[in-house]
Amino acid sequence: MPTVAILGASADPSKFGNKSIHAHLAKGYDVYPVNPKGGEIDGLTVYTSLAAVPVERLDRVSVY
């Protein structure tokens, strides 16, 4: 499965950082939201930095 980190991920459904999460999930990506606040978005762990994402290699990084 392809992987993507979403920098600037947001829990607010009106923001592109949230829309991107759902669009990538719908396309079959393993999604890793990144936001300095951390926490959780729609059941996904939010990582506080790109370095904290627990994969060796990402296929894509989207920035919002």
Short mmCIF file of C-alpha atoms in Angstrom, two decimals:
data_model
loop_
_atom_site.label_atom_id
_atom_site.label_comp_id
_atom_site.label_asym_id
_atom_site.label_seq_id
_atom_site.Cartn_x
_atom_site.Cartn_y
_atom_site.Cartn_z
CA MET A 1 0.00 0.00 0.00
CA PRO A 2 1.40 3.47 -0.84
CA THR A 3 2.15 5.85 2.03
CA VAL A 4 1.63 9.59 2.46
CA ALA A 5 2.38 12.10 5.21
CA ILE A 6 0.00 15.05 5.40
CA LEU A 7 1.90 18.05 6.83
CA GLY A 8 -0.57 20.52 8.25
CA ALA A 9 -3.22 17.88 8.88
CA SER A 10 -6.37 19.28 10.46
CA ALA A 11 -9.38 17.89 12.30
CA ASP A 12 -11.50 20.68 10.75
CA PRO A 13 -13.41 19.15 7.80
CA SER A 14 -13.51 22.52 6.01
CA LYS A 15 -9.70 22.69 5.75
CA PHE A 16 -7.62 21.17 2.96
CA GLY A 17 -5.40 19.43 5.53
CA ASN A 18 -8.46 17.33 6.42
CA LYS A 19 -9.80 16.90 2.90
CA SER A 20 -6.41 15.53 1.83
CA ILE A 21 -6.50 12.87 4.55
CA HIS A 22 -9.85 11.58 3.33
CA ALA A 23 -8.94 11.81 -0.37
CA HIS A 24 -5.76 9.78 0.16
CA LEU A 25 -7.57 7.21 2.31
CA ALA A 26 -10.18 6.81 -0.45
CA LYS A 27 -7.35 6.13 -2.94
CA GLY A 28 -5.90 3.38 -0.73
CA TYR A 29 -2.99 5.20 0.91
CA ASP A 30 -1.68 4.55 4.40
CA VAL A 31 -2.04 8.10 5.76
CA TYR A 32 0.20 9.65 8.41
CA PRO A 33 -1.17 13.03 9.56
CA VAL A 34 1.45 15.47 10.86
CA ASN A 35 0.66 18.47 13.06
CA PRO A 36 2.75 19.90 15.94
CA LYS A 37 -0.30 19.62 18.22
CA GLY A 38 -0.36 15.81 17.84
CA GLY A 39 -3.46 13.93 18.96
CA GLU A 40 -5.83 12.05 16.70
CA ILE A 41 -7.87 12.82 13.58
CA ASP A 42 -10.68 10.46 12.61
CA GLY A 43 -9.01 7.53 14.36
CA LEU A 44 -5.54 8.21 12.91
CA THR A 45 -2.61 9.07 15.17
CA VAL A 46 -1.28 12.56 14.44
CA TYR A 47 2.51 12.79 14.56
CA THR A 48 4.14 15.97 15.85
CA SER A 49 6.85 16.03 13.17
CA LEU A 50 7.78 14.34 9.92
CA ALA A 51 10.69 12.67 11.73
CA ALA A 52 8.21 11.03 14.13
CA VAL A 53 6.35 9.19 11.34
CA PRO A 54 7.11 5.49 11.93
CA VAL A 55 7.88 4.40 8.38
CA GLU A 56 11.26 4.07 6.74
CA ARG A 57 10.16 5.53 3.40
CA LEU A 58 7.16 7.63 2.37
CA ASP A 59 5.82 7.55 -1.18
CA ARG A 60 4.37 11.03 -0.93
CA VAL A 61 4.36 14.12 1.30
CA SER A 62 1.54 16.67 0.95
CA VAL A 63 1.94 20.09 2.57
CA TYR A 64 -0.93 22.33 3.69
#
